[in-house]
Structure formats: structure tokens, C-alpha cells
């Protein structure tokens, strides 16, 4: 096999700057804060930092609504602070990847303001459409079609100045850019080159699989002629879903290949990762196959969308065999070519230890956080660690609407409980507690002080969102020197990926796919002097579990009976002690949340 590119052996750490480290006491994290924590990140051993957006922004969607791509928002600091962070990170051999948000801009971007004048050269830089025929512009029901925004309400906003509607799949302050327009693409590529020339090492590309829309030969979007969009039902909240017309569209590959040529060809040492809602594993193989010159890897979403009852606000408990099937599809799709990003959490998802682990006691929280980390990091792909995940940070467990900040959550509450009346307040509050994006956005817990060291205890301003009270027991200061901490375990997992080629490059083979408690798989790599194989076994449940038969069958003859236990030096890593792993294999029984990797 061709030698892996550098990012195939790397671990990426996602920073949500707003909640990472505040250094000027305004209650918001900032760039100087990130720079001040590079030692911690170097100690953890991560190779790349992905920063959620820090560009100029009205902060309607916490920076995913950009008003100037070539400047830093004062909330986070200055371009000089960004240059310093890049330089200081590079000194430590850590790369910096920026968040590229180009499916849409802020409505306060100069491009959009110019576009409101139909005679301006920017007039066609966004998706402007007239009111539905026969309807008075600006009145309810006059929108060009029934599409709903992911953040509630219609996906069309009326602009009285232009007298037309503009498309926004996300908030009304996030108008979709018109990628059909070559001037838009040119402007995006020029900006990307400007950042790469400034020293950044690549991009995470926000909803990059939504940029190509399915327009007809006349450039019309479905339903614009006043008819209902064919075959797209209006949902319980009164809108239809634009996804079938805006995800993985007809020019997706063309645009990504053009971007690769215009921006990345000729450069090296960079990486690109696309946020890819609506992309199948098979399409992931095509887009990440280096022969197609598009993207290096993608975040796929089925594994973080399936555990609910049709809508994220009606969560369901984990169905482990279903998760294993989804992850197996991801892995099989890229076994011969292409690559995949591995993640269980980010700034849009609840904390994985609360979602699929058990944060009800300290013991189960630590054990399940390690078990989940072991499962993810032993897969083939590039693992992403979301800030605080390495500490076993939990969901916020908010109890009142006033504690929430995220517009997705607040708009969903209003629309589902108060307007469409499709969910009770009590059920919605439970849904928010389980799935609100704010669960992952509470301040990073550095120590047990009043604001967890995120900002000074005597800071003039409160943090922008409440610090989790469990900062008293869950914080970096308590973990970085504790060999049994979640942090120490992540550090070992990251080191293992750097040291053991089987982890980064080995093939992946599922085991016990139908077992409801145990997640098991094998990794193998033949590097010329025989195959090296690793067996991963994890009890992802709060109950004891039996070793699955097809796992036992893989063990060497000496290894699965009390009389002939596996030699302890075959244990590569274990959530408990190595001896406990040997005992589990010999006895055939796993204690709750017990996981380990052994050399076969
Ligand atoms: O997320 C897009 C996206 O898929 C999320 O909206 C996700 O589907 C949803 O939050 C889960 O319920 C990206 C960014 O990661 C997100 O923070 C932004 O709000 C969004 O795009 C718009 O830029
Ligand atoms: Ca600050």
C-alpha cells in the first residue's frame, strides 16, 4: 500500500475558541487563551488543532456567520494574535486548521449587503427569488417554496430593499452563497489561498456538501412556480426539508475538484476535512479517493443522527448493533481507497460520555469515557478529540431554558412547543438536556476554581454560558498528573496511534456484530515480516458481558482458560489494568465498561 499521508497517522483536537480559555476577563475564550494552552495540547500529544471560526462575525451562530473572512473578530483578538498562535503552534510541531464556512456568509458581509441591489455586480452571489406567483411579497405563504431552515422557520427571508427573498438553510442571518456563480468560487479560492499563504495548514469545511443545489435547466429551484415541491411532504413543523435538493448536488465533485486545483495543488503538508451531512459511505470513498483530487477526509453523520425518534429532540437509548453496522459501513467503504474522519463529539453534538456512556457516578463516567475513547481511536481513520472529551467532561444538565444560548435550541423550543405544538415543554426540555449543542459548549474545565480556570475567579464578566458545577471533580489540573485519569488514557491512545502502524494503517474486520453489549473488531497489517494483528474488545454497557464466541475463536490456544491465560505482555492497552484484561480473556467475562487491545 502507498505510504500513508501524514494526516492518516495524526490525531486532531477541535477547539471551540469561545469556550476554551479567556485571557482578558470578558467571559469569552480568545486566541491568546489558545496560545497559552499549547503546552497542555502538546502534552496530550495531538498533531493538529482545528479552530471553530474566529473571523469577524455578528456571532448569530457563534461565528458560523462570517462578515469578513480576512479579519479576526475582536471577541477573539487580532490577526497578530492569530499569527502568533500559528507560529507558536508550529514551533511545537502542531498544525493549525481553520474552519471554512462558505456555504453561506453573514447577512452583514459586504458581499451580501451589495447583493441587495439587483444592479450590483454581487447581485447574483446569493439565492434571490421572487415571491410565489399571485402572492404579495413579504406576506405569509409568499415564500418561493416550502423549505424550512435547520434553525426554524422558513428557509426564505424577505428583503424589502431588493423586494425578493433570499435562501438561508441555516439562520436568517446566514444567506446561502450561490456557488453556480464563478465569481463566488473565485472569491472563496482567493481567500483560502490568503490564509494558506499566512501559514494555516488546511481547513475543516462547514457543510461543504450543501454548496451545489439541484436547480433545473432554467436555474429554478423546485417548487418556485408556486407548486408544492414534488414528493416532499411538509413536516410536522410546517416546512419541508431542503436536504434532497441541497445535499451532495450535481456539481459537488466539480466544485471540490476545482477548489483542489485552484487552492491546494502545488502545496504540501496541508489537510482538508469536509463536514458532509447527506453523504453516503460510498460517496465518501469517491470524494476522499486521492485519484479524484477532492478532499482528504469527511465527517459522516449517520452515527450521530440515528439514535433518535425522527428528530434529534426525541432521543433514543443507544442500539449498539445499529451503531456497529453504521461504523462498519464507514470502514468498509474506505478499505481500499479513501479515508474517514473518526469522531463521537464536536461543538454540535452532546458529550459522548453522557450520550452513550454513563455519567451518573464518577466511577462509571471515567470507565465509560475510556471505553468509548478506546473504541473510536482503535478504528481505521483519523480520530478527532473535541475539547474536554479528553477529560471526560459531561453534558451541561441544564434545567431551565434561560441557561441555553444556542439559537438552534432556542428556536426549536419556540417552534416545536409554542408554535407548531408538536412536543410538550417537558419533553422538549428533556430533549434539550440530552441533545442541545450547548451541552458541548460549556467552558473548558481547567481547574476546580469558580469558573473552572476558564476565566479568572474575579473576572469582571461572567462566562458567556454557565460553567458545569462538576468542574470541582472534572478538570485538567486533577487529571494531567493522574495515571488513571481519562486524560492519561487519551494520551496513551494518541501515543499508540503514533507508535503502532497497525492502528493507523491496519485493515479493519468487525467481530460479534450482533452482540448488544460488546464492540469488538480486529486490525491487521502485513508489513513484509508477517501479519501483525490487534484485537479490540470493549464492553460498552453498564452490565457484565460475556466474551463473544467469534472473539474467543481468535485467541491463541493459550489465552482463554484460567489454566492457560494469555501472556500479560500481549496486552497493548486496557481501560483497567493489564492483569484485569488477561483475567477477562481467561474467564470469558467482561466487567461493565471494560475494554482492551491485545496482540494476537
Ligand atoms: O453544522 C451543520 C450541521 O449539520 C449542524 O447544523 C447539525 O446538523 C445540527 O447542528 C445537528 O442538529 C455546521 C456547523 O458545525 C454548525 O455549528 C453550524 O451551526 C452550521 O453548520 C451552520 O454553519
Ligand atoms: Ca476573552
Coordinates of C-alpha atoms and ligand atoms in Angstrom, one line a residue:
X1 CA 0.0 0.0 0.0
X2 CA 1.2 3.5 -0.6
X3 CA 2.7 5.1 2.5
X4 CA 0.0 6.9 4.5
X5 CA -0.1 10.7 4.1
X6 CA 0.9 12.4 7.4
X7 CA -2.7 13.1 8.4
X8 CA -3.5 9.4 8.3
X9 CA -1.3 8.9 11.3
X10 CA -2.5 12.1 13.0
X11 CA -4.9 13.0 15.8
X12 CA -6.8 16.3 15.5
X13 CA -8.1 18.3 18.5
X14 CA -11.1 20.5 17.9
X15 CA -11.1 23.8 19.8
X16 CA -14.3 25.8 20.3
X17 CA -12.5 29.1 20.9
X18 CA -15.4 30.8 22.6
X19 CA -15.4 28.3 25.4
X20 CA -11.7 27.3 25.6
X21 CA -9.7 29.9 27.5
X22 CA -10.5 33.5 28.3
X23 CA -7.4 35.8 29.0
X24 CA -9.0 39.3 29.1
X25 CA -11.8 38.6 31.6
X26 CA -14.7 39.3 29.2
X27 CA -16.2 35.8 29.7
X28 CA -15.4 34.7 26.1
X29 CA -12.4 32.5 25.1
X30 CA -9.8 34.1 22.9
X31 CA -6.8 33.4 20.7
X32 CA -4.3 34.3 23.4
X33 CA -6.0 31.8 25.5
X34 CA -5.4 29.0 23.0
X35 CA -1.7 30.1 22.7
X36 CA -1.4 29.9 26.5
X37 CA -2.6 26.3 26.5
X38 CA -0.3 24.9 23.7
X39 CA 1.8 23.2 26.4
X40 CA -1.2 21.2 27.6
X41 CA -2.1 20.3 24.0
X42 CA 1.5 19.2 23.2
X43 CA 1.5 17.1 26.4
X44 CA -1.7 15.4 25.2
X45 CA 0.2 14.6 22.0
X46 CA -2.3 15.9 19.4
X47 CA -0.9 16.8 15.9
X48 CA -3.4 19.3 14.6
X49 CA -5.7 21.9 16.1
X50 CA -9.0 22.7 14.3
X51 CA -10.3 26.0 15.4
X52 CA -14.0 26.7 15.1
X53 CA -14.5 30.1 13.4
X54 CA -12.7 33.2 14.8
X55 CA -13.3 35.5 11.8
X56 CA -15.3 38.8 12.1
X57 CA -18.9 37.8 12.8
X58 CA -22.1 39.2 14.4
X59 CA -22.0 35.9 16.4
X60 CA -25.6 35.0 15.5
X61 CA -24.5 31.4 15.1
X62 CA -21.4 31.7 17.3
X63 CA -19.1 32.7 14.4
X64 CA -20.5 30.4 11.7
X65 CA -22.0 33.6 10.2
X66 CA -18.9 35.3 8.8
X67 CA -18.9 39.0 7.9
X68 CA -15.2 39.3 7.0
X69 CA -13.1 36.2 6.1
X70 CA -9.9 38.1 6.3
X71 CA -10.0 39.5 9.7
X72 CA -10.3 38.2 13.3
X73 CA -13.3 39.2 15.4
X74 CA -12.3 41.4 18.3
X75 CA -14.0 39.0 20.6
X76 CA -11.2 36.6 19.9
X77 CA -8.4 39.1 19.3
X78 CA -6.5 40.3 16.3
X79 CA -4.7 39.0 13.1
X80 CA -1.4 39.4 15.1
X81 CA -2.8 37.1 17.8
X82 CA -3.6 34.6 15.0
X83 CA -0.1 34.9 13.5
X84 CA 1.4 34.3 17.0
X85 CA -0.8 31.2 17.6
X86 CA 0.3 29.8 14.2
X87 CA 4.0 30.5 14.9
X88 CA 3.9 29.1 18.4
X89 CA 2.0 26.0 17.4
X90 CA 4.4 25.4 14.5
X91 CA 7.3 25.7 16.9
X92 CA 5.8 22.7 18.8
X93 CA 5.2 20.8 15.5
X94 CA 1.4 21.3 15.9
X95 CA -0.6 22.3 12.8
X96 CA -3.4 24.8 12.7
X97 CA -6.6 24.1 10.6
X98 CA -9.2 26.8 10.2
X99 CA -13.0 26.4 9.9
X100 CA -14.0 27.3 6.3
X101 CA -17.7 28.4 6.2
X102 CA -18.5 29.1 2.6
X103 CA -21.9 27.6 2.0
X104 CA -23.2 30.8 3.4
X105 CA -21.9 34.2 4.8
X106 CA -23.3 36.5 7.4
X107 CA -26.0 38.9 6.1
X108 CA -23.7 41.6 7.4
X109 CA -20.9 40.6 4.9
X110 CA -20.2 43.3 2.4
X111 CA -20.9 40.8 -0.4
X112 CA -24.5 40.3 0.8
X113 CA -25.1 44.0 1.5
X114 CA -24.0 44.7 -2.1
X115 CA -26.1 41.9 -3.4
X116 CA -29.3 43.6 -2.1
X117 CA -29.0 45.9 -5.1
X118 CA -30.1 44.0 -8.2
X119 CA -27.9 46.1 -10.4
X120 CA -24.7 45.5 -8.3
X121 CA -22.1 43.0 -9.6
X122 CA -22.8 41.0 -6.5
X123 CA -26.5 40.7 -7.3
X124 CA -26.2 37.0 -8.3
X125 CA -23.8 36.0 -5.4
X126 CA -26.8 34.6 -3.4
X127 CA -30.0 32.7 -4.0
X128 CA -32.5 35.5 -4.6
X129 CA -36.0 34.6 -5.7
X130 CA -39.3 36.5 -6.2
X131 CA -42.4 35.9 -4.1
X132 CA -44.5 32.9 -5.2
X133 CA -46.8 33.9 -8.2
X134 CA -50.0 35.5 -7.1
X135 CA -48.8 36.2 -3.6
X136 CA -48.0 39.6 -2.1
X137 CA -44.2 39.7 -1.3
X138 CA -43.4 39.7 2.3
X139 CA -46.7 38.1 3.4
X140 CA -47.0 34.6 5.0
X141 CA -47.2 31.9 2.3
X142 CA -45.5 34.1 -0.3
X143 CA -42.1 32.4 0.1
X144 CA -40.7 30.8 -3.1
X145 CA -41.3 27.3 -1.7
X146 CA -41.9 25.4 1.5
X147 CA -38.4 24.7 2.5
X148 CA -37.6 25.1 6.2
X149 CA -34.4 26.3 7.8
X150 CA -32.4 23.9 10.1
X151 CA -32.8 26.7 12.7
X152 CA -36.5 27.0 12.5
X153 CA -38.9 28.9 10.3
X154 CA -38.9 29.3 6.5
X155 CA -35.6 28.9 4.6
X156 CA -36.5 32.1 2.7
X157 CA -36.2 35.6 4.2
X158 CA -37.9 38.6 2.5
X159 CA -35.7 41.6 1.9
X160 CA -37.8 44.8 1.4
X161 CA -34.9 46.7 -0.2
X162 CA -34.5 44.2 -3.0
X163 CA -38.2 43.1 -3.0
X164 CA -37.2 39.5 -3.1
X165 CA -36.5 36.5 -0.8
X166 CA -33.0 35.0 -0.1
X167 CA -32.3 31.4 0.7
X168 CA -30.8 30.5 4.1
X169 CA -30.6 26.9 5.0
X170 CA -29.5 27.9 8.5
X171 CA -30.3 31.1 10.3
X172 CA -31.8 34.1 8.5
X173 CA -28.5 35.9 9.2
X174 CA -26.7 33.2 7.2
X175 CA -27.7 33.6 3.5
X176 CA -26.5 30.8 1.2
X177 CA -23.8 31.7 -1.3
X178 CA -24.6 31.0 -5.0
X179 CA -21.8 28.5 -6.0
X180 CA -23.2 28.4 -9.5
X181 CA -21.6 31.8 -9.9
X182 CA -17.9 31.5 -10.9
X183 CA -17.2 34.9 -9.3
X184 CA -18.3 33.5 -5.9
X185 CA -16.0 30.5 -6.3
X186 CA -13.1 32.7 -7.3
X187 CA -13.5 34.9 -4.3
X188 CA -13.6 31.9 -2.0
X189 CA -10.5 30.3 -3.5
X190 CA -8.6 33.7 -3.2
X191 CA -9.5 33.9 0.5
X192 CA -8.4 30.3 1.1
X193 CA -5.0 30.9 -0.6
X194 CA -4.6 34.1 1.5
X195 CA -5.0 32.0 4.7
X196 CA -2.7 29.2 3.5
X197 CA -0.1 31.8 2.5
X198 CA -0.4 33.2 6.0
X199 CA 0.6 29.8 7.4
X200 CA -2.5 27.8 8.2
X201 CA -2.3 24.2 7.4
X202 CA -5.7 23.4 6.0
X203 CA -9.4 23.7 6.5
X204 CA -12.4 21.9 8.1
X205 CA -15.1 22.8 5.6
X206 CA -18.5 23.6 7.1
X207 CA -21.4 21.8 5.4
X208 CA -19.4 21.7 2.2
X209 CA -21.7 19.1 0.8
X210 CA -24.6 21.6 0.6
X211 CA -23.0 24.1 -1.8
X212 CA -24.4 22.5 -5.1
X213 CA -28.1 22.9 -5.4
X214 CA -30.4 20.9 -7.7
X215 CA -31.6 23.7 -10.0
X216 CA -33.4 23.0 -13.3
X217 CA -32.1 24.0 -16.7
X218 CA -33.5 27.5 -16.2
X219 CA -31.7 27.8 -12.8
X220 CA -35.0 27.4 -11.0
X221 CA -35.2 25.6 -7.6
X222 CA -38.0 23.1 -7.2
X223 CA -41.4 24.5 -6.2
X224 CA -40.6 28.0 -7.3
X225 CA -43.5 28.1 -9.7
X226 CA -45.9 28.1 -6.8
X227 CA -46.5 24.4 -6.9
X228 CA -45.7 22.3 -3.9
X229 CA -42.3 20.7 -4.1
X230 CA -43.0 17.2 -5.7
X231 CA -42.7 14.3 -3.3
X232 CA -41.5 16.4 -0.4
X233 CA -44.1 16.4 2.4
X234 CA -44.5 19.4 4.6
X235 CA -43.3 18.2 8.1
X236 CA -45.0 18.4 11.5
X237 CA -43.4 21.9 12.0
X238 CA -45.0 23.2 8.8
X239 CA -42.0 23.1 6.4
X240 CA -40.3 20.7 4.0
X241 CA -36.7 19.6 4.2
X242 CA -34.3 21.2 1.6
X243 CA -31.8 18.4 2.0
X244 CA -32.9 16.3 -1.1
X245 CA -32.2 19.4 -3.2
X246 CA -29.2 20.8 -1.4
X247 CA -27.1 17.8 -0.3
X248 CA -24.5 16.3 -2.5
X249 CA -25.8 18.1 -5.5
X250 CA -25.0 17.6 -9.2
X251 CA -21.8 19.8 -9.2
X252 CA -20.4 18.7 -5.8
X253 CA -17.5 16.8 -7.3
X254 CA -16.8 19.5 -9.9
X255 CA -16.6 22.3 -7.3
X256 CA -14.4 20.2 -4.9
X257 CA -12.0 19.3 -7.7
X258 CA -11.8 22.9 -8.9
X259 CA -11.1 24.0 -5.3
X260 CA -8.3 21.4 -5.0
X261 CA -6.7 22.7 -8.2
X262 CA -7.1 26.4 -7.5
X263 CA -6.0 26.2 -3.9
X264 CA -4.1 23.1 -2.9
X265 CA -2.3 21.8 -5.9
X266 CA 1.4 22.6 -5.5
X267 CA 1.2 22.9 -1.8
X268 CA 2.1 20.1 0.7
X269 CA 1.8 19.5 4.5
X270 CA -1.9 20.5 4.4
X271 CA -5.1 18.6 5.2
X272 CA -8.7 19.1 4.3
X273 CA -11.8 17.6 6.0
X274 CA -15.3 18.2 4.8
X275 CA -18.4 18.3 7.1
X276 CA -20.6 16.0 5.0
X277 CA -24.2 15.8 6.1
X278 CA -26.1 13.7 3.4
X279 CA -23.1 11.9 2.1
X280 CA -23.2 8.0 1.9
X281 CA -20.2 5.9 2.7
X282 CA -19.9 5.1 -1.0
X283 CA -19.8 8.8 -1.9
X284 CA -17.2 9.2 0.9
X285 CA -15.0 6.8 -0.9
X286 CA -15.3 8.7 -4.2
X287 CA -14.8 12.2 -2.6
X288 CA -11.8 11.1 -0.5
X289 CA -10.1 8.9 -3.1
X290 CA -6.9 10.8 -3.8
X291 CA -7.3 9.9 -7.5
X292 CA -10.3 12.2 -7.7
X293 CA -8.4 15.2 -6.2
X294 CA -11.3 16.4 -4.0
X295 CA -10.9 16.2 -0.1
X296 CA -8.7 14.2 2.2
X297 CA -11.4 13.0 4.5
X298 CA -15.0 13.7 5.6
X299 CA -17.2 13.7 8.7
X300 CA -20.2 11.5 8.1
X301 CA -23.2 11.9 10.3
X302 CA -25.4 8.8 10.3
X303 CA -23.8 7.5 13.6
X304 CA -24.8 10.7 15.3
X305 CA -28.2 11.0 13.7
X306 CA -29.7 7.5 14.1
X307 CA -30.3 7.4 17.9
X308 CA -33.5 9.4 17.9
X309 CA -37.1 9.1 17.0
X310 CA -37.2 11.1 13.7
X311 CA -36.0 14.3 15.3
X312 CA -33.0 15.0 17.5
X313 CA -35.2 16.3 20.3
X314 CA -36.7 12.8 20.8
X315 CA -33.5 10.8 21.8
X316 CA -33.4 7.1 21.9
X317 CA -31.0 4.9 24.0
X318 CA -28.0 3.5 22.2
X319 CA -28.8 0.5 20.0
X320 CA -25.2 -0.9 19.8
X321 CA -25.6 -3.3 16.9
X322 CA -27.1 -0.5 14.9
X323 CA -24.1 1.7 15.7
X324 CA -21.8 -1.1 14.8
X325 CA -23.5 -1.6 11.4
X326 CA -23.1 2.1 10.6
X327 CA -19.5 2.2 11.6
X328 CA -18.8 -1.0 9.7
X329 CA -20.3 0.7 6.6
X330 CA -18.0 3.6 7.1
X331 CA -14.9 1.4 7.4
X332 CA -15.7 -1.0 4.5
X333 CA -16.3 1.9 2.2
X334 CA -12.7 3.1 2.5
X335 CA -10.9 -0.2 3.0
X336 CA -9.2 0.0 -0.5
X337 CA -9.1 3.8 -1.1
X338 CA -10.2 7.0 0.5
X339 CA -10.2 7.8 4.2
X340 CA -12.5 8.7 7.1
X341 CA -12.6 11.1 10.0
X342 CA -13.5 9.4 13.3
X343 CA -15.5 11.4 15.8
X344 CA -18.1 11.0 18.5
X345 CA -18.3 14.6 19.6
X346 CA -18.0 18.1 18.4
X347 CA -19.5 21.6 19.1
X348 CA -22.8 20.4 17.6
X349 CA -23.2 17.1 19.5
X350 CA -23.9 16.3 23.1
X351 CA -21.0 14.9 25.2
X352 CA -20.4 11.3 24.2
X353 CA -19.9 10.1 27.8
X354 CA -23.4 11.4 28.6
X355 CA -24.9 10.2 25.4
X356 CA -23.5 6.6 25.0
X357 CA -21.6 6.2 28.3
X358 CA -22.8 6.6 31.9
X359 CA -22.1 9.9 33.7
X360 CA -24.2 9.0 36.7
X361 CA -21.3 8.2 39.0
X362 CA -17.6 9.1 38.9
X363 CA -16.6 5.5 38.5
X364 CA -18.9 4.8 35.6
X365 CA -18.2 8.2 34.0
X366 CA -14.4 7.5 34.0
X367 CA -14.8 3.9 32.9
X368 CA -17.2 4.6 30.1
X369 CA -15.3 7.6 28.8
X370 CA -12.2 5.4 28.4
X371 CA -14.3 2.6 26.8
X372 CA -15.8 5.0 24.3
X373 CA -12.4 6.6 23.5
X374 CA -10.8 3.2 23.1
X375 CA -13.5 2.0 20.7
X376 CA -13.2 5.1 18.5
X377 CA -9.5 5.5 18.4
X378 CA -8.8 1.9 17.5
X379 CA -10.7 2.2 14.2
X380 CA -9.0 3.0 10.9
X381 CA -9.2 6.7 10.1
X382 CA -8.1 10.0 11.7
X383 CA -9.5 10.5 15.2
X384 CA -10.8 13.9 16.3
X385 CA -10.9 14.8 20.0
X386 CA -13.3 17.6 20.9
X387 CA -12.2 19.9 23.7
X388 CA -12.9 18.5 27.1
X389 CA -13.7 15.0 25.8
X390 CA -10.2 14.0 26.9
X391 CA -11.2 15.0 30.5
X392 CA -14.5 13.1 30.4
X393 CA -16.5 16.3 30.5
X394 CA -20.2 15.7 30.6
X395 CA -23.4 17.3 29.3
X396 CA -24.5 20.5 30.9
X397 CA -27.6 19.1 32.6
X398 CA -29.3 22.4 32.3
X399 CA -32.8 22.6 33.8
X400 CA -34.2 25.9 32.6
X401 CA -34.5 27.5 29.1
X402 CA -32.7 30.6 30.3
X403 CA -29.4 28.6 30.6
X404 CA -29.4 27.8 26.9
X405 CA -27.6 30.1 24.4
X406 CA -27.7 28.2 21.1
X407 CA -30.1 29.6 18.5
X408 CA -30.8 26.1 17.2
X409 CA -32.1 25.0 20.6
X410 CA -34.0 28.2 21.4
X411 CA -35.6 28.4 18.0
X412 CA -36.5 24.7 18.1
X413 CA -38.2 25.1 21.5
X414 CA -40.2 28.0 20.3
X415 CA -41.2 26.4 17.1
X416 CA -42.0 22.9 18.5
X417 CA -43.5 23.8 21.8
X418 CA -45.1 27.2 21.3
X419 CA -45.9 27.5 17.5
X420 CA -46.4 24.0 15.9
X421 CA -47.2 22.5 19.3
X422 CA -45.8 19.1 18.3
X423 CA -43.8 18.5 21.5
X424 CA -44.6 19.2 25.2
X425 CA -42.5 21.7 27.1
X426 CA -41.4 18.8 29.4
X427 CA -40.5 16.5 26.6
X428 CA -38.6 19.3 24.8
X429 CA -36.7 20.3 28.0
X430 CA -35.6 16.6 28.2
X431 CA -34.7 16.7 24.5
X432 CA -32.6 19.8 25.0
X433 CA -30.9 18.3 28.1
X434 CA -29.9 15.3 26.0
X435 CA -29.1 16.8 22.6
X436 CA -28.7 20.6 22.7
X437 CA -25.5 21.8 21.1
X438 CA -24.9 23.8 24.3
X439 CA -24.0 20.5 26.1
X440 CA -20.6 20.7 24.4
X441 CA -20.2 24.4 24.7
X442 CA -19.9 25.0 28.4
X443 CA -16.5 26.4 29.4
X444 CA -13.4 24.1 29.3
X445 CA -12.7 22.8 32.8
X446 CA -9.1 23.6 33.6
X447 CA -9.3 23.6 37.4
X448 CA -11.8 23.5 40.3
X449 CA -12.0 27.3 40.8
X450 CA -15.2 29.3 40.5
X451 CA -15.1 29.5 36.7
X452 CA -13.0 26.3 36.3
X453 CA -10.0 28.4 35.3
X454 CA -11.7 29.3 32.0
X455 CA -11.7 32.8 33.2
X456 CA -10.3 34.3 36.4
X457 CA -12.3 33.8 39.6
X458 CA -12.5 37.6 39.9
X459 CA -13.2 38.3 36.2
X460 CA -15.3 41.4 35.7
X461 CA -17.7 39.4 33.4
X462 CA -19.4 36.0 33.9
X463 CA -18.6 33.3 31.3
X464 CA -21.0 33.6 28.3
X465 CA -22.5 30.3 29.3
X466 CA -22.6 28.6 32.7
X467 CA -19.7 26.5 33.9
X468 CA -20.7 22.9 34.7
X469 CA -20.8 22.6 38.6
X470 CA -19.0 19.2 38.2
X471 CA -15.8 21.3 37.5
X472 CA -15.0 20.5 41.1
X473 CA -14.2 16.9 40.2
X474 CA -13.7 17.0 36.4
X475 CA -10.8 19.3 35.4
X476 CA -7.4 19.2 33.8
X477 CA -5.5 20.1 36.9
X478 CA -6.9 17.0 38.6
X479 CA -6.2 14.7 35.7
X480 CA -2.9 15.7 34.0
X481 CA -0.8 14.0 36.7
X482 CA -3.2 11.1 37.5
X483 CA -2.1 8.0 35.6
X484 CA -5.7 6.6 35.9
X485 CA -7.4 9.7 34.6
X486 CA -9.4 9.9 31.3
X487 CA -6.7 12.4 30.2
X488 CA -3.9 9.9 30.8
X489 CA -5.9 7.3 28.8
X490 CA -6.4 9.6 25.8
X491 CA -2.6 10.4 26.0
X492 CA -1.8 6.7 25.7
X493 CA -4.3 6.2 22.9
X494 CA -2.7 9.1 20.9
X495 CA 0.8 7.8 21.5
X496 CA -0.3 4.3 20.4
X497 CA -1.5 5.7 17.1
X498 CA 1.8 7.4 16.6
X499 CA 3.9 4.3 17.6
X500 CA 1.9 1.4 16.2
X501 CA 1.5 1.3 12.4
X502 CA -1.3 -1.3 12.7
X503 CA -3.5 1.3 14.5
X504 CA -3.1 3.9 11.8
X505 CA -2.9 1.7 8.7
X506 CA -4.2 -1.8 9.5
X507 CA -7.2 -3.3 7.9
X508 CA -10.4 -3.4 9.9
X509 CA -12.6 -6.5 10.5
X510 CA -15.8 -6.5 12.6
X511 CA -16.4 -9.2 15.2
X512 CA -19.6 -10.1 17.0
X513 CA -21.7 -7.6 15.0
X514 CA -25.0 -8.6 16.7
X515 CA -23.7 -8.6 20.3
X516 CA -25.8 -6.0 22.2
X517 CA -23.1 -5.1 24.7
X518 CA -19.7 -5.8 23.2
X519 CA -18.0 -3.8 20.5
X520 CA -15.1 -6.0 19.0
X521 CA -13.0 -5.8 15.9
X522 CA -9.6 -6.9 14.6
X523 CA -6.9 -4.8 12.9
X524 CA -4.2 -6.4 10.8
X525 CA -1.2 -5.1 8.8
X526 CA 1.2 -7.2 6.8
X527 CA 4.4 -5.2 6.5
X528 CA 6.5 -7.9 5.0
X529 CA 7.6 -9.9 8.0
X530 CA 4.2 -11.5 8.6
X531 CA 0.9 -10.1 9.7
X532 CA 0.6 -8.1 12.8
X533 CA -2.9 -8.3 14.3
X534 CA -4.6 -6.4 17.1
X535 CA -7.8 -7.5 18.8
X536 CA -10.0 -4.8 20.4
X537 CA -12.8 -5.8 22.8
X538 CA -15.0 -3.3 24.6
X539 CA -18.0 -3.9 26.9
X540 CA -20.0 -0.7 26.0
X541 CA -22.6 -1.4 28.7
X542 CA -23.2 -0.9 32.4
X543 CA -23.7 -4.6 32.9
X544 CA -21.2 -7.5 32.9
X545 CA -20.8 -9.2 29.5
X546 CA -19.6 -12.5 28.1
X547 CA -16.8 -12.6 25.6
X548 CA -18.4 -13.2 22.2
X549 CA -17.7 -16.6 20.6
X550 CA -16.0 -15.2 17.5
X551 CA -13.7 -13.3 19.7
X552 CA -12.8 -16.4 21.7
X553 CA -12.1 -18.2 18.5
X554 CA -9.5 -15.7 17.5
X555 CA -7.5 -16.0 20.7
X556 CA -4.4 -18.2 20.7
X557 CA -4.8 -21.6 22.3
X558 CA -3.0 -20.2 25.3
X559 CA -5.4 -17.4 26.2
X560 CA -8.9 -18.3 27.0
X561 CA -8.9 -20.5 30.0
X562 CA -7.9 -19.9 33.6
X563 CA -5.3 -22.8 33.2
X564 CA -3.6 -21.1 30.3
X565 CA -4.1 -17.3 30.4
X566 CA -2.8 -15.0 27.7
X567 CA 0.7 -13.7 28.5
X568 CA 0.2 -10.2 30.0
X569 CA 2.7 -8.7 27.7
X570 CA 0.2 -9.2 24.8
X571 CA -2.0 -6.5 26.4
X572 CA -1.4 -3.3 24.4
X573 CA -3.8 -1.0 26.3
X574 CA -6.6 -1.6 28.7
X575 CA -9.2 0.7 30.4
X576 CA -8.4 -1.1 33.7
X577 CA -5.2 -3.0 34.5
X578 CA -3.5 -5.3 32.1
X579 CA -3.9 -8.1 34.6
X580 CA -7.7 -7.5 34.6
X581 CA -7.7 -7.8 30.8
X582 CA -5.9 -11.1 31.0
X583 CA -8.4 -12.3 33.6
X584 CA -11.3 -11.2 31.4
X585 CA -10.0 -13.2 28.5
X586 CA -9.2 -16.3 30.6
X587 CA -12.6 -16.2 32.3
X588 CA -14.6 -15.1 29.3
X589 CA -16.3 -12.3 31.3
X590 CA -16.1 -8.5 31.0
X591 CA -16.9 -6.2 33.8
X592 CA -19.0 -3.1 32.9
X593 CA -17.2 -0.7 30.5
X594 CA -14.1 -2.9 30.4
X595 CA -12.1 -2.6 27.2
X596 CA -8.7 -3.6 26.0
X597 CA -6.5 -4.3 23.0
X598 CA -4.3 -7.4 22.7
X599 CA -1.7 -8.6 20.2
X600 CA -2.8 -11.8 18.6
Ligands
LIG1 O1 -23.2 22.3 11.2 C1 -24.1 21.8 10.1 C2 -24.9 20.8 10.7 O2 -25.1 19.7 10.1 C3 -25.4 21.1 12.1 O3 -26.4 22.1 11.9 C4 -26.0 19.8 12.6 O4 -26.8 19.2 11.6 C5 -27.0 20.2 13.7 O5 -26.5 21.2 14.4 C6 -27.3 18.9 14.5 O6 -28.6 19.0 14.9 C7 -22.3 23.3 10.7 C8 -21.6 23.8 12.0 O7 -20.9 22.7 12.6 C9 -22.7 24.3 12.9 O8 -22.1 24.7 14.2 C10 -23.4 25.5 12.2 O9 -24.4 25.9 13.1 C11 -23.9 25.1 10.9 O10 -23.0 24.3 10.1 C12 -24.2 26.4 10.1 O11 -22.9 27.0 9.8
LIG2 CA1 -11.7 36.9 26.2

